[in-house]
Amino acid sequence: QVQLVESGGGLVQDGGSLRLSCAASGRTFSNYAMAWFRQAPGREREFVGAISWSGGTKYGYFMKGRFTISRDNAKNTVYLQMNSLKPEDTAVYYCAAQEDYFGLNYYNIGSWRYWGQGTQVTVSS
């Protein structure tokens, strides 16, 4: 069992930045791929980005360049640095974890076994 706790959400103005954190516990963190998804009101949960156990990253096509995912295995924590935020980035952001393996489809929400409770990000115009 893996427990995930997100933090760092809040209210920010258009063009601002936030850094989200996701602290993991319960298993060997370094073996896990980690991801961020988000869900805006009335919309489906969508892929933001992911980082493999070895540090390779993938992003939703409209995230790349503004968002950066990183991990600190010593702290069992994954981060999402978000810059140039826009009102359309307003959503609940969720952290997810899955033991990494060759062929894991990071983009598929069904690939991820463990989920955090989410943290709200609101970008005001």
PDB file of N, CA, C and O in Angstrom, residues 10-18 84-91 120-125:
ATOM      1  N   GLY A  10      -3.271  26.377  -4.082  1.00  0.00           N
ATOM      2  CA  GLY A  10      -3.741  27.658  -3.563  1.00  0.00           C
ATOM      3  C   GLY A  10      -4.244  28.552  -4.662  1.00  0.00           C
ATOM      4  O   GLY A  10      -4.509  28.102  -5.783  1.00  0.00           O
ATOM      5  N   LEU A  11      -4.369  29.821  -4.328  1.00  0.00           N
ATOM      6  CA  LEU A  11      -4.858  30.840  -5.256  1.00  0.00           C
ATOM      7  C   LEU A  11      -3.670  31.636  -5.780  1.00  0.00           C
ATOM      8  O   LEU A  11      -2.833  32.110  -4.997  1.00  0.00           O
ATOM      9  N   VAL A  12      -3.605  31.792  -7.090  1.00  0.00           N
ATOM     10  CA  VAL A  12      -2.516  32.536  -7.714  1.00  0.00           C
ATOM     11  C   VAL A  12      -3.079  33.347  -8.869  1.00  0.00           C
ATOM     12  O   VAL A  12      -4.098  32.965  -9.471  1.00  0.00           O
ATOM     13  N   GLN A  13      -2.443  34.444  -9.181  1.00  0.00           N
ATOM     14  CA  GLN A  13      -2.899  35.279 -10.291  1.00  0.00           C
ATOM     15  C   GLN A  13      -2.417  34.734 -11.634  1.00  0.00           C
ATOM     16  O   GLN A  13      -1.429  33.995 -11.711  1.00  0.00           O
ATOM     17  N   ASP A  14      -3.118  35.135 -12.653  1.00  0.00           N
ATOM     18  CA  ASP A  14      -2.748  34.806 -14.032  1.00  0.00           C
ATOM     19  C   ASP A  14      -1.278  35.153 -14.254  1.00  0.00           C
ATOM     20  O   ASP A  14      -0.844  36.276 -13.949  1.00  0.00           O
ATOM     21  N   GLY A  15      -0.505  34.181 -14.780  1.00  0.00           N
ATOM     22  CA  GLY A  15       0.918  34.388 -15.011  1.00  0.00           C
ATOM     23  C   GLY A  15       1.814  34.018 -13.850  1.00  0.00           C
ATOM     24  O   GLY A  15       3.043  34.017 -13.986  1.00  0.00           O
ATOM     25  N   GLY A  16       1.224  33.639 -12.728  1.00  0.00           N
ATOM     26  CA  GLY A  16       1.991  33.294 -11.544  1.00  0.00           C
ATOM     27  C   GLY A  16       2.503  31.863 -11.573  1.00  0.00           C
ATOM     28  O   GLY A  16       2.322  31.131 -12.558  1.00  0.00           O
ATOM     29  N   SER A  17       3.126  31.482 -10.462  1.00  0.00           N
ATOM     30  CA  SER A  17       3.730  30.151 -10.344  1.00  0.00           C
ATOM     31  C   SER A  17       3.316  29.500  -9.033  1.00  0.00           C
ATOM     32  O   SER A  17       3.024  30.184  -8.037  1.00  0.00           O
ATOM     33  N   LEU A  18       3.314  28.176  -9.054  1.00  0.00           N
ATOM     34  CA  LEU A  18       3.109  27.371  -7.857  1.00  0.00           C
ATOM     35  C   LEU A  18       3.959  26.121  -7.977  1.00  0.00           C
ATOM     36  O   LEU A  18       4.222  25.647  -9.095  1.00  0.00           O
ATOM     37  N   SER A  84       3.827  30.329 -15.445  1.00  0.00           N
ATOM     38  CA  SER A  84       2.953  30.976 -16.433  1.00  0.00           C
ATOM     39  C   SER A  84       1.534  30.421 -16.350  1.00  0.00           C
ATOM     40  O   SER A  84       0.923  30.069 -17.366  1.00  0.00           O
ATOM     41  N   LEU A  85       1.021  30.337 -15.159  1.00  0.00           N
ATOM     42  CA  LEU A  85      -0.297  29.754 -14.954  1.00  0.00           C
ATOM     43  C   LEU A  85      -1.390  30.604 -15.592  1.00  0.00           C
ATOM     44  O   LEU A  85      -1.301  31.842 -15.641  1.00  0.00           O
ATOM     45  N   LYS A  86      -2.418  29.902 -16.063  1.00  0.00           N
ATOM     46  CA  LYS A  86      -3.545  30.537 -16.735  1.00  0.00           C
ATOM     47  C   LYS A  86      -4.832  30.156 -16.009  1.00  0.00           C
ATOM     48  O   LYS A  86      -4.874  29.112 -15.331  1.00  0.00           O
ATOM     49  N   PRO A  87      -5.867  30.936 -16.151  1.00  0.00           N
ATOM     50  CA  PRO A  87      -7.133  30.576 -15.498  1.00  0.00           C
ATOM     51  C   PRO A  87      -7.612  29.178 -15.883  1.00  0.00           C
ATOM     52  O   PRO A  87      -8.229  28.492 -15.044  1.00  0.00           O
ATOM     53  N   GLU A  88      -7.329  28.742 -17.086  1.00  0.00           N
ATOM     54  CA  GLU A  88      -7.764  27.402 -17.508  1.00  0.00           C
ATOM     55  C   GLU A  88      -6.976  26.281 -16.842  1.00  0.00           C
ATOM     56  O   GLU A  88      -7.303  25.104 -17.005  1.00  0.00           O
ATOM     57  N   ASP A  89      -5.949  26.629 -16.078  1.00  0.00           N
ATOM     58  CA  ASP A  89      -5.226  25.632 -15.280  1.00  0.00           C
ATOM     59  C   ASP A  89      -5.924  25.366 -13.949  1.00  0.00           C
ATOM     60  O   ASP A  89      -5.503  24.482 -13.188  1.00  0.00           O
ATOM     61  N   THR A  90      -6.955  26.116 -13.658  1.00  0.00           N
ATOM     62  CA  THR A  90      -7.703  25.919 -12.421  1.00  0.00           C
ATOM     63  C   THR A  90      -8.310  24.518 -12.386  1.00  0.00           C
ATOM     64  O   THR A  90      -9.022  24.112 -13.306  1.00  0.00           O
ATOM     65  N   ALA A  91      -7.985  23.780 -11.329  1.00  0.00           N
ATOM     66  CA  ALA A  91      -8.428  22.394 -11.215  1.00  0.00           C
ATOM     67  C   ALA A  91      -7.964  21.839  -9.871  1.00  0.00           C
ATOM     68  O   ALA A  91      -7.170  22.476  -9.168  1.00  0.00           O
ATOM     69  N   GLN A 120      -6.272  21.786  -4.468  1.00  0.00           N
ATOM     70  CA  GLN A 120      -6.935  22.746  -5.353  1.00  0.00           C
ATOM     71  C   GLN A 120      -5.949  23.820  -5.807  1.00  0.00           C
ATOM     72  O   GLN A 120      -5.242  24.416  -4.998  1.00  0.00           O
ATOM     73  N   VAL A 121      -5.961  24.066  -7.097  1.00  0.00           N
ATOM     74  CA  VAL A 121      -5.216  25.181  -7.685  1.00  0.00           C
ATOM     75  C   VAL A 121      -6.220  26.087  -8.377  1.00  0.00           C
ATOM     76  O   VAL A 121      -6.996  25.631  -9.236  1.00  0.00           O
ATOM     77  N   THR A 122      -6.219  27.351  -8.003  1.00  0.00           N
ATOM     78  CA  THR A 122      -7.116  28.317  -8.602  1.00  0.00           C
ATOM     79  C   THR A 122      -6.290  29.477  -9.145  1.00  0.00           C
ATOM     80  O   THR A 122      -5.506  30.082  -8.409  1.00  0.00           O
ATOM     81  N   VAL A 123      -6.483  29.761 -10.431  1.00  0.00           N
ATOM     82  CA  VAL A 123      -5.764  30.850 -11.085  1.00  0.00           C
ATOM     83  C   VAL A 123      -6.773  31.930 -11.431  1.00  0.00           C
ATOM     84  O   VAL A 123      -7.715  31.692 -12.197  1.00  0.00           O
ATOM     85  N   SER A 124      -6.579  33.101 -10.875  1.00  0.00           N
ATOM     86  CA  SER A 124      -7.518  34.204 -11.099  1.00  0.00           C
ATOM     87  C   SER A 124      -7.045  35.064 -12.263  1.00  0.00           C
ATOM     88  O   SER A 124      -5.847  35.251 -12.480  1.00  0.00           O
ATOM     89  N   SER A 125      -8.021  35.585 -12.988  1.00  0.00           N
ATOM     90  CA  SER A 125      -7.688  36.425 -14.146  1.00  0.00           C
ATOM     91  C   SER A 125      -7.589  37.883 -13.756  1.00  0.00           C
ATOM     92  O   SER A 125      -7.928  38.274 -12.646  1.00  0.00           O
TER      93      SER A 125
END
